[in-house]
């Protein structure tokens, strides 16, 4: 299918189906595979200065886009499904434009078809610019950046509008309507050229061509508006618009080297016709109508009639509806493959379920168990009871605990688990550090650009403002890592405090017997025996409570393991695809499904409250029984040392079990955190890519605007100097033959005070004459006095007032 799509070279309508079908399949499989699927897609640039050898150096009479499958221009490769999709859509737009050029536009139907093809090509470019490239997750090629695509879209719309204008001229529409159509064509070409200047891929030949067409249709619009003025007897305005039309057509002819013979002939014919009408209009107005000709600044701007708009083809806009059992593009590829969004959704559900079960149920049960053991330790149970019940040897419970630790290789198991967790923690910290480095590097680049261009020009949001969610998530993840570090330290402290006792439990029974003192003279009265039986019953009840909770936790883990949502989530995905066929599946679409599915654990959460209530009652009874037991044995200290030793061993065993549980939780925490950190790092990379793309675009716009400003300032200064030279025509004239007559100022007649001798007054006037010969400074030593003549005044002769 790809081979059929990329080999479409000729402008034939059959190529549309090949390209559109492949593009639709790309959209479909984009929902089933990650964007970087491990395959490099190679394409070739279609625009720019490096494509001259491909025959795109100069646009034809109506420009069309080049094909990106040409092996002559430079190639670009990316491991990116959306990059492949972008290039296929570009080729589809190019095919539409080539079909428009190939249509016979000498007929009315041909103009309609050409206009439709141009609008479809503009629609594909618009879809590519607004929908596809923003989600590319990498920098697009130069010939598909925002400025280039904007220029191409406006160029295609200009050509579509030009077809409407040509049809209006052919069908003999009124001059006013034709003027509105031509004015809009002029606007489209002007916008295309403006965006083209800011693009690195639109060649200067294309920009000159767009500029020529802009002035061409500005002249045509003014000419038609002048014809309408003649019909409405607005003779002065007619002359003004004809004069402006001549100026515009002359501006267009300045680009004659960049346009072909057809367009050049049209411009020459338009100029001839406009000049003839202008000559006639000026003569009639000067001799007959005598209507003042308004300056261009006072002319009313021409109205616009936009008949061309970007139309996204249905095959592109609703591509998912074009494939399937009844679709024209056949069956979708990998139809039975689970969409990638479903994989992500299943992963999200698993994380939420595990977090709910572990944090809200299992952890709460373990906290309750820890609480009751703290109560037992505070009551010196079961050590005080064991010392009295078995004053010699080792209690059976203690022997079973020691055997359990020996079989599990106690301390070595804990050390291995801690080493594994340490490796997981280092890996998580590395991923987090890499993600933060990406954010910091992007922020540094943004600040550098802001310092270079200034805040007035670099107006985009700062990195922290643009990615508030990411920076907040970074702080949360940092908090998780710090909290986990504290928890790890607590576990290490817990193990170090009990390591010595655990080594005893790992040793031999003889070592335990030596550690636990024997009591040969322990006695129990009848009252003590009664309290012992009561207390033993309650301790057995505590044991049964712990066993029940362990079974509950194991059952809950089995329930989680059996909670396989593959079938039901596929059914949910199929339902969503049926109900929303044109919408791409996203993990967020499964939120209601998650909430409903997790309700199966509500009963387990509710049982926590019952467990807490039952434990509270048991602890109360246990404290009462222990108080009675202590009162019955008041004054008997024969078993004190044995009680303390047994209690230490019991406490160490409980801490051993607690450390094992803590290490299991830590291992799962760091494993789950690695997935979260991986996604966070991926989001940081995507954010950095988008910001780089945005920065390149803004930097290009600023550079181009500054260049345009410098050019305009230079042009303005040059024009000002030319105007000053035009206002001083005498600077180039030879000196006059006759003396200039000085102007005489006239004043209103009123009496003036007498003027002192030798003082100049306005009534005396200004006289240009020679310096008297009596002045010795006026004589040259060889030539004598300078004779007074009637020749023109020269600066060397000085001035005389009086």
mmCIF file of N, CA and C in Angstrom, residues 497-560:
data_model
loop_
_atom_site.group_PDB
_atom_site.id
_atom_site.type_symbol
_atom_site.label_atom_id
_atom_site.label_comp_id
_atom_site.label_asym_id
_atom_site.label_seq_id
_atom_site.Cartn_x
_atom_site.Cartn_y
_atom_site.Cartn_z
ATOM 1 N N UNK A 497 18.734 -2.186 64.579
ATOM 2 C CA UNK A 497 18.400 -2.292 66.010
ATOM 3 C C UNK A 497 18.110 -3.736 66.421
ATOM 4 N N UNK A 498 17.646 -4.546 65.495
ATOM 5 C CA UNK A 498 17.257 -5.922 65.825
ATOM 6 C C UNK A 498 18.187 -6.964 65.207
ATOM 7 N N UNK A 499 19.262 -6.515 64.572
ATOM 8 C CA UNK A 499 20.147 -7.438 63.873
ATOM 9 C C UNK A 499 20.790 -8.448 64.830
ATOM 10 N N UNK A 500 21.200 -7.995 66.021
ATOM 11 C CA UNK A 500 21.871 -8.884 66.974
ATOM 12 C C UNK A 500 20.935 -9.995 67.435
ATOM 13 N N UNK A 501 19.695 -9.672 67.747
ATOM 14 C CA UNK A 501 18.728 -10.672 68.202
ATOM 15 C C UNK A 501 18.362 -11.614 67.068
ATOM 16 N N UNK A 502 18.279 -11.067 65.842
ATOM 17 C CA UNK A 502 17.952 -11.926 64.703
ATOM 18 C C UNK A 502 19.057 -12.945 64.443
ATOM 19 N N UNK A 503 20.291 -12.575 64.698
ATOM 20 C CA UNK A 503 21.389 -13.535 64.545
ATOM 21 C C UNK A 503 21.238 -14.683 65.550
ATOM 22 N N UNK A 504 20.706 -14.381 66.756
ATOM 23 C CA UNK A 504 20.442 -15.439 67.725
ATOM 24 C C UNK A 504 19.367 -16.391 67.220
ATOM 25 N N UNK A 505 18.311 -15.819 66.651
ATOM 26 C CA UNK A 505 17.244 -16.658 66.119
ATOM 27 C C UNK A 505 17.723 -17.490 64.931
ATOM 28 N N UNK A 506 18.705 -16.956 64.181
ATOM 29 C CA UNK A 506 19.265 -17.707 63.065
ATOM 30 C C UNK A 506 20.237 -18.790 63.537
ATOM 31 N N UNK A 507 20.677 -18.687 64.773
ATOM 32 C CA UNK A 507 21.651 -19.641 65.297
ATOM 33 C C UNK A 507 21.005 -20.948 65.734
ATOM 34 N N UNK A 508 21.648 -21.586 66.665
ATOM 35 C CA UNK A 508 21.176 -22.891 67.140
ATOM 36 C C UNK A 508 20.240 -22.720 68.331
ATOM 37 N N UNK A 509 19.503 -23.825 68.646
ATOM 38 C CA UNK A 509 18.630 -23.796 69.827
ATOM 39 C C UNK A 509 19.451 -23.647 71.106
ATOM 40 N N UNK A 510 20.647 -24.214 71.118
ATOM 41 C CA UNK A 510 21.498 -24.100 72.306
ATOM 42 C C UNK A 510 21.851 -22.647 72.576
ATOM 43 N N UNK A 511 22.103 -21.898 71.511
ATOM 44 C CA UNK A 511 22.396 -20.481 71.697
ATOM 45 C C UNK A 511 21.210 -19.731 72.267
ATOM 46 N N UNK A 512 20.013 -20.117 71.863
ATOM 47 C CA UNK A 512 18.808 -19.485 72.409
ATOM 48 C C UNK A 512 18.643 -19.848 73.885
ATOM 49 N N UNK A 513 18.905 -21.110 74.216
ATOM 50 C CA UNK A 513 18.765 -21.537 75.608
ATOM 51 C C UNK A 513 19.750 -20.792 76.500
ATOM 52 N N UNK A 514 20.945 -20.541 75.980
ATOM 53 C CA UNK A 514 21.918 -19.786 76.761
ATOM 54 C C UNK A 514 21.505 -18.333 76.931
ATOM 55 N N UNK A 515 20.799 -17.775 75.943
ATOM 56 C CA UNK A 515 20.362 -16.368 76.011
ATOM 57 C C UNK A 515 19.191 -16.198 76.963
ATOM 58 N N UNK A 516 18.336 -17.256 77.080
ATOM 59 C CA UNK A 516 17.125 -17.142 77.903
ATOM 60 C C UNK A 516 17.397 -17.790 79.261
ATOM 61 N N UNK A 517 17.327 -17.020 80.339
ATOM 62 C CA UNK A 517 17.542 -17.600 81.673
ATOM 63 C C UNK A 517 16.406 -18.561 82.046
ATOM 64 N N UNK A 518 16.727 -19.594 82.798
ATOM 65 C CA UNK A 518 15.708 -20.537 83.268
ATOM 66 C C UNK A 518 15.233 -20.134 84.657
ATOM 67 N N UNK A 519 14.023 -20.516 84.979
ATOM 68 C CA UNK A 519 13.431 -20.197 86.288
ATOM 69 C C UNK A 519 12.948 -21.510 86.884
ATOM 70 N N UNK A 520 13.617 -21.964 87.987
ATOM 71 C CA UNK A 520 13.275 -23.261 88.574
ATOM 72 C C UNK A 520 12.280 -23.121 89.723
ATOM 73 N N UNK A 521 12.189 -21.969 90.280
ATOM 74 C CA UNK A 521 11.335 -21.803 91.450
ATOM 75 C C UNK A 521 10.062 -21.028 91.143
ATOM 76 N N UNK A 522 9.601 -21.060 89.860
ATOM 77 C CA UNK A 522 8.379 -20.342 89.520
ATOM 78 C C UNK A 522 7.175 -21.083 90.087
ATOM 79 N N UNK A 523 6.294 -20.321 90.734
ATOM 80 C CA UNK A 523 5.082 -20.918 91.324
ATOM 81 C C UNK A 523 3.868 -20.183 90.815
ATOM 82 N N UNK A 524 2.747 -20.931 90.704
ATOM 83 C CA UNK A 524 1.486 -20.332 90.259
ATOM 84 C C UNK A 524 0.389 -20.723 91.230
ATOM 85 N N UNK A 525 -0.248 -19.734 91.824
ATOM 86 C CA UNK A 525 -1.395 -19.957 92.684
ATOM 87 C C UNK A 525 -2.614 -20.212 91.829
ATOM 88 N N UNK A 526 -3.690 -20.549 92.449
ATOM 89 C CA UNK A 526 -4.933 -20.818 91.711
ATOM 90 C C UNK A 526 -5.434 -19.555 91.024
ATOM 91 N N UNK A 527 -5.308 -18.418 91.728
ATOM 92 C CA UNK A 527 -5.744 -17.150 91.118
ATOM 93 C C UNK A 527 -4.904 -16.821 89.891
ATOM 94 N N UNK A 528 -3.587 -17.053 90.018
ATOM 95 C CA UNK A 528 -2.710 -16.765 88.887
ATOM 96 C C UNK A 528 -3.040 -17.675 87.722
ATOM 97 N N UNK A 529 -3.286 -18.960 88.000
ATOM 98 C CA UNK A 529 -3.619 -19.901 86.933
ATOM 99 C C UNK A 529 -4.887 -19.473 86.187
ATOM 100 N N UNK A 530 -5.869 -18.951 86.935
ATOM 101 C CA UNK A 530 -7.099 -18.486 86.282
ATOM 102 C C UNK A 530 -6.841 -17.306 85.357
ATOM 103 N N UNK A 531 -6.034 -16.384 85.834
ATOM 104 C CA UNK A 531 -5.728 -15.217 85.002
ATOM 105 C C UNK A 531 -4.856 -15.605 83.804
ATOM 106 N N UNK A 532 -3.993 -16.620 84.003
ATOM 107 C CA UNK A 532 -3.166 -17.080 82.880
ATOM 108 C C UNK A 532 -4.043 -17.679 81.795
ATOM 109 N N UNK A 533 -4.996 -18.525 82.207
ATOM 110 C CA UNK A 533 -5.892 -19.119 81.199
ATOM 111 C C UNK A 533 -6.684 -18.037 80.463
ATOM 112 N N UNK A 534 -7.169 -17.042 81.220
ATOM 113 C CA UNK A 534 -7.945 -15.945 80.585
ATOM 114 C C UNK A 534 -7.067 -15.168 79.602
ATOM 115 N N UNK A 535 -5.844 -14.854 80.031
ATOM 116 C CA UNK A 535 -4.947 -14.079 79.179
ATOM 117 C C UNK A 535 -4.512 -14.893 77.956
ATOM 118 N N UNK A 536 -4.271 -16.212 78.174
ATOM 119 C CA UNK A 536 -3.892 -17.057 77.042
ATOM 120 C C UNK A 536 -5.016 -17.135 76.015
ATOM 121 N N UNK A 537 -6.227 -17.167 76.489
ATOM 122 C CA UNK A 537 -7.370 -17.207 75.561
ATOM 123 C C UNK A 537 -7.421 -15.953 74.691
ATOM 124 N N UNK A 538 -7.180 -14.815 75.327
ATOM 125 C CA UNK A 538 -7.191 -13.560 74.564
ATOM 126 C C UNK A 538 -6.021 -13.499 73.593
ATOM 127 N N UNK A 539 -4.842 -14.014 74.008
ATOM 128 C CA UNK A 539 -3.697 -14.011 73.090
ATOM 129 C C UNK A 539 -3.943 -14.938 71.902
ATOM 130 N N UNK A 540 -4.588 -16.054 72.167
ATOM 131 C CA UNK A 540 -4.947 -16.937 71.052
ATOM 132 C C UNK A 540 -5.931 -16.249 70.103
ATOM 133 N N UNK A 541 -6.814 -15.452 70.699
ATOM 134 C CA UNK A 541 -7.761 -14.703 69.857
ATOM 135 C C UNK A 541 -7.015 -13.683 69.004
ATOM 136 N N UNK A 542 -5.972 -13.061 69.568
ATOM 137 C CA UNK A 542 -5.140 -12.135 68.786
ATOM 138 C C UNK A 542 -4.458 -12.892 67.650
ATOM 139 N N UNK A 543 -3.978 -14.098 67.945
ATOM 140 C CA UNK A 543 -3.353 -14.905 66.891
ATOM 141 C C UNK A 543 -4.324 -15.241 65.775
ATOM 142 N N UNK A 544 -5.556 -15.613 66.176
ATOM 143 C CA UNK A 544 -6.571 -15.913 65.149
ATOM 144 C C UNK A 544 -6.909 -14.663 64.332
ATOM 145 N N UNK A 545 -6.921 -13.493 65.021
ATOM 146 C CA UNK A 545 -7.189 -12.243 64.306
ATOM 147 C C UNK A 545 -6.112 -11.977 63.256
ATOM 148 N N UNK A 546 -4.856 -12.206 63.641
ATOM 149 C CA UNK A 546 -3.764 -12.009 62.680
ATOM 150 C C UNK A 546 -3.847 -13.009 61.536
ATOM 151 N N UNK A 547 -4.183 -14.240 61.860
ATOM 152 C CA UNK A 547 -4.299 -15.263 60.805
ATOM 153 C C UNK A 547 -5.420 -14.912 59.839
ATOM 154 N N UNK A 548 -6.527 -14.437 60.402
ATOM 155 C CA UNK A 548 -7.646 -14.059 59.529
ATOM 156 C C UNK A 548 -7.263 -12.920 58.608
ATOM 157 N N UNK A 549 -6.500 -11.987 59.122
ATOM 158 C CA UNK A 549 -6.076 -10.850 58.289
ATOM 159 C C UNK A 549 -5.087 -11.298 57.216
ATOM 160 N N UNK A 550 -4.202 -12.226 57.588
ATOM 161 C CA UNK A 550 -3.277 -12.725 56.573
ATOM 162 C C UNK A 550 -4.032 -13.430 55.446
ATOM 163 N N UNK A 551 -5.013 -14.212 55.822
ATOM 164 C CA UNK A 551 -5.821 -14.885 54.803
ATOM 165 C C UNK A 551 -6.583 -13.870 53.951
ATOM 166 N N UNK A 552 -7.088 -12.822 54.619
ATOM 167 C CA UNK A 552 -7.808 -11.781 53.879
ATOM 168 C C UNK A 552 -6.880 -11.097 52.871
ATOM 169 N N UNK A 553 -5.668 -10.802 53.302
ATOM 170 C CA UNK A 553 -4.706 -10.152 52.399
ATOM 171 C C UNK A 553 -4.365 -11.072 51.233
ATOM 172 N N UNK A 554 -4.135 -12.367 51.532
ATOM 173 C CA UNK A 554 -3.835 -13.309 50.450
ATOM 174 C C UNK A 554 -5.010 -13.437 49.498
ATOM 175 N N UNK A 555 -6.208 -13.487 50.040
ATOM 176 C CA UNK A 555 -7.401 -13.573 49.186
ATOM 177 C C UNK A 555 -7.532 -12.331 48.315
ATOM 178 N N UNK A 556 -7.250 -11.199 48.910
ATOM 179 C CA UNK A 556 -7.342 -9.953 48.165
ATOM 180 C C UNK A 556 -6.300 -9.917 47.038
ATOM 181 N N UNK A 557 -5.106 -10.411 47.328
ATOM 182 C CA UNK A 557 -4.083 -10.457 46.282
ATOM 183 C C UNK A 557 -4.479 -11.397 45.160
ATOM 184 N N UNK A 558 -5.081 -12.512 45.515
ATOM 185 C CA UNK A 558 -5.567 -13.424 44.474
ATOM 186 C C UNK A 558 -6.686 -12.784 43.656
ATOM 187 N N UNK A 559 -7.513 -12.015 44.324
ATOM 188 C CA UNK A 559 -8.591 -11.323 43.616
ATOM 189 C C UNK A 559 -8.021 -10.311 42.627
ATOM 190 N N UNK A 560 -6.984 -9.613 43.050
ATOM 191 C CA UNK A 560 -6.330 -8.649 42.158
ATOM 192 C C UNK A 560 -5.689 -9.362 40.984
#
